[in-house]
Short mmCIF file of C-alpha atoms in Angstrom, two decimals:
data_model
loop_
_atom_site.label_atom_id
_atom_site.label_comp_id
_atom_site.label_asym_id
_atom_site.label_seq_id
_atom_site.Cartn_x
_atom_site.Cartn_y
_atom_site.Cartn_z
CA UNK J 1 -62.91 30.15 -25.42
CA UNK J 2 -59.57 29.05 -26.80
CA UNK J 3 -58.45 30.51 -30.14
CA UNK J 4 -56.76 28.05 -32.50
CA UNK J 5 -54.60 29.20 -35.43
CA UNK J 6 -56.25 29.18 -38.80
CA UNK J 7 -55.17 26.59 -41.34
CA UNK J 8 -51.97 27.66 -43.12
CA UNK J 9 -51.09 30.32 -40.52
CA UNK J 10 -47.90 30.26 -38.42
CA UNK J 11 -48.21 30.00 -34.69
CA UNK J 12 -45.95 32.10 -32.48
CA UNK J 13 -46.14 29.57 -29.63
CA UNK J 14 -42.88 27.73 -28.89
CA UNK J 15 -42.68 24.08 -29.92
CA UNK J 16 -43.15 21.47 -27.20
CA UNK J 17 -39.91 20.53 -25.39
CA UNK J 18 -38.06 17.46 -26.63
CA UNK J 19 -38.34 14.43 -24.37
CA UNK J 20 -35.44 14.05 -21.93
CA UNK J 21 -33.02 11.23 -22.72
CA UNK J 22 -33.57 8.18 -20.58
CA UNK J 23 -31.36 8.03 -17.50
CA UNK J 24 -29.31 4.87 -17.36
CA UNK J 25 -29.92 3.21 -14.03
CA UNK J 26 -26.95 1.65 -12.31
CA UNK J 27 -27.37 -1.95 -11.24
CA UNK J 28 -27.48 -2.40 -7.49
CA UNK J 29 -24.19 -2.98 -5.76
CA UNK J 30 -23.65 -6.31 -4.00
CA UNK J 31 -25.06 -6.34 -0.51
CA UNK J 32 -23.30 -7.76 2.49
CA UNK J 33 -23.80 -11.50 2.35
CA UNK J 34 -21.86 -13.53 4.93
CA UNK J 35 -20.74 -16.85 3.48
CA UNK J 36 -19.87 -19.99 5.37
CA UNK J 37 -20.76 -18.83 8.88
CA UNK J 38 -23.88 -20.72 9.93
CA UNK J 39 -23.52 -19.90 13.62
CA UNK J 40 -26.60 -18.09 14.96
CA UNK J 41 -25.90 -14.39 15.51
CA UNK J 42 -26.64 -14.59 19.23
CA UNK J 43 -24.02 -17.35 19.63
CA UNK J 44 -21.20 -15.59 17.81
CA UNK J 45 -18.32 -14.36 19.97
CA UNK J 46 -17.54 -10.71 19.34
CA UNK J 47 -13.82 -9.93 18.99
CA UNK J 48 -12.24 -7.86 21.74
CA UNK J 49 -11.96 -4.26 20.59
CA UNK J 50 -9.12 -1.85 21.32
CA UNK J 51 -9.63 0.12 24.52
CA UNK J 52 -8.68 3.68 25.43
CA UNK J 53 -5.72 2.29 27.38
CA UNK J 54 -4.59 0.46 24.24
CA UNK J 55 -4.95 3.69 22.28
CA UNK J 56 -2.85 5.61 24.83
CA UNK J 57 -0.06 3.02 24.61
CA UNK J 58 -0.17 3.08 20.82
CA UNK J 59 -0.01 6.88 20.73
CA UNK J 60 3.02 6.83 23.04
CA UNK J 61 4.87 4.38 20.79
CA UNK J 62 3.92 6.24 17.61
CA UNK J 63 5.08 9.57 19.03
CA UNK J 64 8.48 8.12 19.89
CA UNK J 65 8.84 6.72 16.36
CA UNK J 66 7.74 9.97 14.72
CA UNK J 67 10.02 12.15 16.85
CA UNK J 68 13.07 9.96 16.21
CA UNK J 69 12.24 9.70 12.51
CA UNK J 70 11.94 13.49 12.18
CA UNK J 71 15.42 14.10 13.59
CA UNK J 72 16.90 12.89 10.30
CA UNK J 73 14.08 13.13 7.77
CA UNK J 74 12.93 16.52 6.49
CA UNK J 75 9.35 16.82 5.29
CA UNK J 76 7.99 13.81 3.39
CA UNK J 77 5.08 13.53 5.82
CA UNK J 78 3.11 11.40 3.41
CA UNK J 79 6.02 8.98 3.07
CA UNK J 80 6.33 8.73 6.86
CA UNK J 81 2.61 8.00 7.18
CA UNK J 82 2.78 5.32 4.49
CA UNK J 83 5.76 3.63 6.12
CA UNK J 84 4.05 3.65 9.52
CA UNK J 85 0.86 2.19 8.03
CA UNK J 86 2.86 -0.62 6.44
CA UNK J 87 4.70 -1.25 9.69
CA UNK J 88 1.56 -1.28 11.83
CA UNK J 89 -0.42 -3.38 9.35
CA UNK J 90 2.43 -5.88 8.93
CA UNK J 91 2.57 -5.44 5.16
CA UNK J 92 5.11 -4.40 2.54
CA UNK J 93 5.41 -1.14 0.62
CA UNK J 94 6.61 -0.17 -2.86
CA UNK J 95 8.08 3.31 -3.28
CA UNK J 96 8.36 4.94 -6.68
CA UNK J 97 10.20 8.16 -7.44
CA UNK J 98 13.11 9.67 -9.28
CA UNK J 99 16.52 9.27 -7.60
CA UNK J 100 17.57 11.41 -4.67
CA UNK J 101 14.33 11.76 -2.73
CA UNK J 102 15.53 10.00 0.44
CA UNK J 103 13.82 6.64 -0.05
CA UNK J 104 16.86 4.76 1.26
CA UNK J 105 17.36 7.26 4.08
CA UNK J 106 13.73 6.87 5.13
CA UNK J 107 13.98 3.08 5.27
CA UNK J 108 17.25 3.03 7.22
CA UNK J 109 16.05 5.74 9.61
CA UNK J 110 12.89 3.79 10.40
CA UNK J 111 14.96 0.66 11.08
CA UNK J 112 17.31 2.62 13.36
CA UNK J 113 14.33 4.08 15.21
CA UNK J 114 12.86 0.65 15.94
CA UNK J 115 16.15 -1.02 16.98
CA UNK J 116 15.61 -3.59 14.24
CA UNK J 117 17.97 -5.43 11.93
CA UNK J 118 18.23 -3.71 8.56
CA UNK J 119 19.60 -5.00 5.26
CA UNK J 120 19.89 -3.18 1.96
CA UNK J 121 19.93 -5.14 -1.31
CA UNK J 122 20.98 -3.27 -4.43
CA UNK J 123 19.16 -5.01 -7.27
CA UNK J 124 21.07 -5.51 -10.54
CA UNK J 125 20.44 -7.72 -13.60
CA UNK J 126 23.10 -10.23 -12.46
CA UNK J 127 21.66 -10.60 -8.94
CA UNK J 128 20.85 -14.25 -8.19
CA UNK J 129 18.01 -15.61 -6.00
CA UNK J 130 20.60 -17.11 -3.64
CA UNK J 131 22.09 -13.63 -3.18
CA UNK J 132 18.81 -12.70 -1.49
CA UNK J 133 17.59 -15.82 0.29
CA UNK J 134 20.91 -17.50 1.07
CA UNK J 135 22.65 -20.71 0.04
CA UNK J 136 24.45 -23.81 1.26
CA UNK J 137 28.24 -23.76 1.36
CA UNK J 138 30.45 -26.83 1.51
CA UNK J 139 32.66 -26.94 4.58
CA UNK J 140 35.80 -28.93 3.70
CA UNK J 141 36.84 -29.21 7.35
CA UNK J 142 33.73 -31.14 8.35
CA UNK J 143 32.78 -32.55 4.95
CA UNK J 144 29.25 -31.18 5.27
CA UNK J 145 27.20 -28.33 3.90
CA UNK J 146 26.26 -25.42 6.11
CA UNK J 147 23.51 -22.89 5.44
CA UNK J 148 24.35 -19.22 5.10
CA UNK J 149 21.23 -17.06 5.36
CA UNK J 150 20.87 -14.21 2.90
CA UNK J 151 20.14 -10.54 3.62
CA UNK J 152 16.39 -11.07 3.38
CA UNK J 153 16.57 -12.52 6.89
CA UNK J 154 16.19 -9.16 8.62
CA UNK J 155 13.36 -7.16 10.17
CA UNK J 156 13.62 -4.39 7.57
CA UNK J 157 14.73 -5.20 4.03
CA UNK J 158 15.29 -2.46 1.46
CA UNK J 159 15.16 -3.74 -2.13
CA UNK J 160 16.68 -0.82 -3.98
CA UNK J 161 15.53 -0.55 -7.62
CA UNK J 162 13.73 -3.87 -7.53
CA UNK J 163 12.80 -3.56 -11.22
CA UNK J 164 16.48 -3.89 -12.19
CA UNK J 165 16.63 -7.50 -11.00
CA UNK J 166 15.61 -10.36 -13.28
CA UNK J 167 12.23 -12.05 -13.09
CA UNK J 168 13.82 -15.15 -11.53
CA UNK J 169 15.35 -13.08 -8.76
CA UNK J 170 12.13 -11.14 -8.22
CA UNK J 171 10.25 -14.42 -7.81
CA UNK J 172 12.62 -15.38 -4.99
CA UNK J 173 10.99 -12.64 -2.93
CA UNK J 174 7.46 -13.98 -3.40
CA UNK J 175 7.81 -16.74 -0.80
CA UNK J 176 9.52 -14.39 1.62
CA UNK J 177 6.90 -11.65 1.28
CA UNK J 178 3.85 -13.91 1.38
CA UNK J 179 4.85 -16.88 3.51
CA UNK J 180 7.41 -15.07 5.73
CA UNK J 181 9.91 -17.85 5.14
CA UNK J 182 12.61 -19.02 2.72
CA UNK J 183 13.55 -22.48 1.52
CA UNK J 184 17.26 -23.24 1.17
CA UNK J 185 18.39 -26.74 0.20
CA UNK J 186 15.00 -28.15 1.10
CA UNK J 187 15.07 -26.59 4.57
CA UNK J 188 12.52 -23.98 5.61
CA UNK J 189 13.85 -20.94 7.47
CA UNK J 190 11.39 -18.60 9.15
CA UNK J 191 11.93 -14.87 8.78
CA UNK J 192 12.15 -12.63 11.86
CA UNK J 193 9.08 -10.82 13.17
CA UNK J 194 8.21 -8.13 12.39
CA UNK J 195 9.24 -8.36 8.75
CA UNK J 196 8.87 -5.38 6.40
CA UNK J 197 10.01 -5.16 2.78
CA UNK J 198 10.52 -1.64 1.43
CA UNK J 199 11.10 -1.85 -2.31
CA UNK J 200 11.94 1.08 -4.56
CA UNK J 201 11.72 1.52 -8.29
CA UNK J 202 12.72 4.30 -10.64
CA UNK J 203 10.13 5.47 -13.21
CA UNK J 204 12.88 6.78 -15.50
CA UNK J 205 15.88 5.08 -17.11
CA UNK J 206 13.83 2.01 -18.01
CA UNK J 207 16.54 0.52 -20.23
CA UNK J 208 17.72 -2.75 -18.72
CA UNK J 209 14.84 -3.03 -16.27
CA UNK J 210 12.29 -5.78 -15.71
CA UNK J 211 8.73 -4.69 -15.05
CA UNK J 212 7.30 -6.22 -11.91
CA UNK J 213 4.71 -8.92 -12.69
CA UNK J 214 1.17 -8.43 -11.45
CA UNK J 215 1.51 -11.30 -8.96
CA UNK J 216 4.39 -9.57 -7.20
CA UNK J 217 2.86 -6.11 -7.35
CA UNK J 218 -0.18 -7.52 -5.58
CA UNK J 219 2.01 -8.66 -2.68
CA UNK J 220 2.72 -5.07 -1.72
CA UNK J 221 0.20 -3.72 0.74
CA UNK J 222 0.76 -0.13 -0.48
CA UNK J 223 2.39 1.76 -3.31
CA UNK J 224 3.56 5.29 -2.58
CA UNK J 225 4.70 7.92 -5.08
CA UNK J 226 7.44 10.02 -3.45
CA UNK J 227 7.42 13.65 -4.61
CA UNK J 228 9.96 16.48 -4.55
CA UNK J 229 10.38 18.47 -1.32
CA UNK J 230 9.16 22.04 -1.06
CA UNK J 231 11.72 24.89 -1.28
CA UNK J 232 11.52 25.39 2.49
CA UNK J 233 12.14 21.69 3.11
CA UNK J 234 15.04 21.64 0.68
CA UNK J 235 16.56 24.65 2.46
CA UNK J 236 16.32 22.75 5.75
CA UNK J 237 18.01 19.74 4.14
CA UNK J 238 21.01 21.93 3.30
CA UNK J 239 21.14 23.16 6.90
CA UNK J 240 21.11 19.60 8.22
CA UNK J 241 23.88 18.62 5.80
CA UNK J 242 26.06 21.34 7.34
CA UNK J 243 25.15 20.28 10.87
CA UNK J 244 26.20 16.68 10.18
CA UNK J 245 22.79 15.16 10.96
CA UNK J 246 22.56 13.58 7.50
CA UNK J 247 26.06 12.10 7.43
CA UNK J 248 26.04 8.39 6.49
CA UNK J 249 27.75 7.53 9.78
CA UNK J 250 25.10 9.36 11.79
CA UNK J 251 22.45 6.99 13.11
CA UNK J 252 19.24 7.69 14.97
CA UNK J 253 19.46 6.10 18.43
CA UNK J 254 17.09 3.18 18.87
CA UNK J 255 13.95 4.43 20.51
CA UNK J 256 11.64 1.43 20.78
CA UNK J 257 12.02 -2.33 20.79
CA UNK J 258 10.62 -4.99 18.49
CA UNK J 259 8.23 -5.93 21.29
CA UNK J 260 6.78 -2.41 21.11
CA UNK J 261 6.17 -2.85 17.38
CA UNK J 262 4.47 -6.19 17.94
CA UNK J 263 2.29 -4.61 20.62
CA UNK J 264 1.40 -1.84 18.16
CA UNK J 265 0.39 -4.42 15.55
CA UNK J 266 -1.68 -6.33 18.10
CA UNK J 267 -3.56 -3.17 19.12
CA UNK J 268 -4.22 -2.31 15.47
CA UNK J 269 -5.71 -5.75 14.84
CA UNK J 270 -8.36 -4.94 17.48
CA UNK J 271 -9.46 -1.62 15.95
CA UNK J 272 -13.19 -1.86 15.24
CA UNK J 273 -14.50 -1.89 11.66
CA UNK J 274 -18.27 -1.66 11.27
CA UNK J 275 -19.94 -4.18 8.91
CA UNK J 276 -21.18 -1.25 6.81
CA UNK J 277 -17.58 -0.20 6.15
CA UNK J 278 -16.60 -3.79 5.37
CA UNK J 279 -19.41 -3.88 2.82
CA UNK J 280 -18.18 -0.54 1.44
CA UNK J 281 -14.76 -2.12 0.84
CA UNK J 282 -16.33 -5.11 -0.92
CA UNK J 283 -18.44 -2.84 -3.13
CA UNK J 284 -15.41 -0.81 -4.18
CA UNK J 285 -13.50 -3.94 -5.14
CA UNK J 286 -16.53 -5.19 -7.06
CA UNK J 287 -16.79 -2.00 -9.12
CA UNK J 288 -13.12 -2.21 -10.13
CA UNK J 289 -13.93 -5.59 -11.71
CA UNK J 290 -17.30 -4.58 -13.22
CA UNK J 291 -16.78 -0.88 -13.98
CA UNK J 292 -18.93 -0.27 -17.09
CA UNK J 293 -22.35 0.15 -15.39
CA UNK J 294 -20.91 2.52 -12.79
CA UNK J 295 -18.34 4.74 -14.53
CA UNK J 296 -19.44 4.32 -18.15
CA UNK J 297 -18.15 2.33 -21.09
CA UNK J 298 -15.72 5.05 -22.17
CA UNK J 299 -13.75 4.86 -18.93
CA UNK J 300 -14.34 1.17 -18.28
CA UNK J 301 -12.54 0.21 -21.49
CA UNK J 302 -9.35 1.71 -20.04
CA UNK J 303 -9.30 -0.82 -17.17
CA UNK J 304 -7.44 -3.99 -18.04
CA UNK J 305 -7.86 -5.81 -14.74
CA UNK J 306 -9.66 -4.94 -11.53
CA UNK J 307 -8.41 -5.39 -8.01
CA UNK J 308 -8.02 -8.83 -6.46
CA UNK J 309 -9.33 -9.76 -2.99
CA UNK J 310 -5.92 -8.73 -1.67
CA UNK J 311 -7.10 -5.16 -2.21
CA UNK J 312 -10.00 -5.70 0.18
CA UNK J 313 -7.64 -7.27 2.71
CA UNK J 314 -5.26 -4.32 2.29
CA UNK J 315 -8.06 -1.83 2.94
CA UNK J 316 -9.04 -3.81 6.04
CA UNK J 317 -5.52 -3.84 7.47
CA UNK J 318 -4.38 -0.38 6.38
CA UNK J 319 -7.57 1.37 7.52
CA UNK J 320 -7.05 0.01 11.03
CA UNK J 321 -3.52 1.42 11.02
CA UNK J 322 -4.81 4.75 9.69
CA UNK J 323 -7.40 4.94 12.46
CA UNK J 324 -4.71 4.27 15.06
CA UNK J 325 -2.51 7.00 13.58
CA UNK J 326 -5.50 9.35 13.79
CA UNK J 327 -6.05 8.53 17.47
CA UNK J 328 -9.19 6.42 17.06
CA UNK J 329 -10.18 2.88 18.00
CA UNK J 330 -12.61 2.61 15.10
CA UNK J 331 -12.39 3.01 11.33
CA UNK J 332 -14.27 5.73 9.44
CA UNK J 333 -15.23 5.73 5.75
CA UNK J 334 -12.82 8.64 5.35
CA UNK J 335 -9.95 6.28 6.20
CA UNK J 336 -10.86 4.17 3.18
CA UNK J 337 -10.99 7.23 0.93
CA UNK J 338 -7.61 8.48 2.13
CA UNK J 339 -6.06 5.10 1.36
CA UNK J 340 -7.63 4.68 -2.07
CA UNK J 341 -4.56 5.56 -4.15
CA UNK J 342 -2.10 3.77 -1.86
CA UNK J 343 -4.06 0.51 -2.04
CA UNK J 344 -5.38 0.54 -5.61
CA UNK J 345 -2.89 2.38 -7.85
CA UNK J 346 -0.87 -0.82 -8.38
CA UNK J 347 -3.87 -3.14 -8.46
CA UNK J 348 -6.23 -1.42 -10.91
CA UNK J 349 -4.27 -2.06 -14.09
CA UNK J 350 -4.94 0.10 -17.13
CA UNK J 351 -4.63 -0.65 -20.83
CA UNK J 352 -2.15 0.71 -23.36
CA UNK J 353 -4.88 3.05 -24.59
CA UNK J 354 -5.02 4.68 -21.16
CA UNK J 355 -1.28 5.23 -21.21
CA UNK J 356 -1.48 6.68 -24.73
CA UNK J 357 -4.26 9.05 -23.69
CA UNK J 358 -2.39 10.14 -20.56
CA UNK J 359 -4.99 8.72 -18.17
CA UNK J 360 -3.55 7.82 -14.78
CA UNK J 361 -4.88 5.08 -12.53
CA UNK J 362 -5.59 7.65 -9.82
CA UNK J 363 -8.20 9.31 -12.07
CA UNK J 364 -10.02 6.02 -12.63
CA UNK J 365 -9.85 5.21 -8.91
CA UNK J 366 -11.41 8.57 -8.05
CA UNK J 367 -14.29 7.90 -10.46
CA UNK J 368 -14.85 4.47 -8.94
CA UNK J 369 -15.05 5.97 -5.46
CA UNK J 370 -17.44 8.66 -6.69
CA UNK J 371 -19.77 5.96 -8.04
CA UNK J 372 -20.07 4.02 -4.75
CA UNK J 373 -22.23 5.58 -2.00
CA UNK J 374 -20.34 6.29 1.20
CA UNK J 375 -21.89 4.57 4.24
#
């Protein structure tokens, strides 16, 4: 028989537990939905995938590039990987760091390694668009105009401190970077293949600079933050200075041809990406644009704009290059995770509040990736 407390007495039994707060359910992520392809699945032609022979040729070319690159560059392994990904994927890369961290040396060394034409453009506020693309000059002897191509007509173009050039000059690079051509006096001039733009910008000394517009930032496949070398690496730099390896007149002998680079790019385009990983990329891009249900209102309010479809394309291209660098003919979800900051740090734009609170885009990107299930 159960004893109940008498009226007015105090029970020693603990009070019933408070109900748990309701758990907010996340809305389902978009599923893979092919659009526009009405061809029956059994009639679709599967693309030819990279073979083991292709992989062996790619590894041979990559080893030659890496070995030649390392003869002049000390450390900066992450920078080397980023440059190789951009080269293999056929995209452009934006490097950001304080002065003196070998951004220019890395670009020129890569160009020397590949036996490619290399041009360096020092951006200043008085730089004109024609100084980059070229112009027409009147020839008094013939009474006609002749076209003089600008320094952008090279395989490797280094735009040093791109944020110091005016917006008009920056826009002159948009056609070159996206369309791989320039227009001078109404004539279209194709750029050489391969074509790689390596732009640098300085996060300090912002007086007299012009912030890159979102449209141009989006044209860069990757954005890398170059960090200081370790003490051991800096010690080795001093040794190489004494040995003469880092003298400006010292050049790395050309190791591979442009045809080798084009073959490398062709092999990378055949690296297999499973539909589940493609859907993973689409889901990540979707969450950057609709973040509140997945990372919470508090963090979502710090995102000004999400990533454009160019981010998905960048993941597609860069992940294939990453797989090739890792010695695989297929992409893994880990490749996407490794590339997350490189692809999204300049595409997921944060608000002024985020800057005031010291929140970096990398933190938001990590939360977005944590909210999307890995296939």
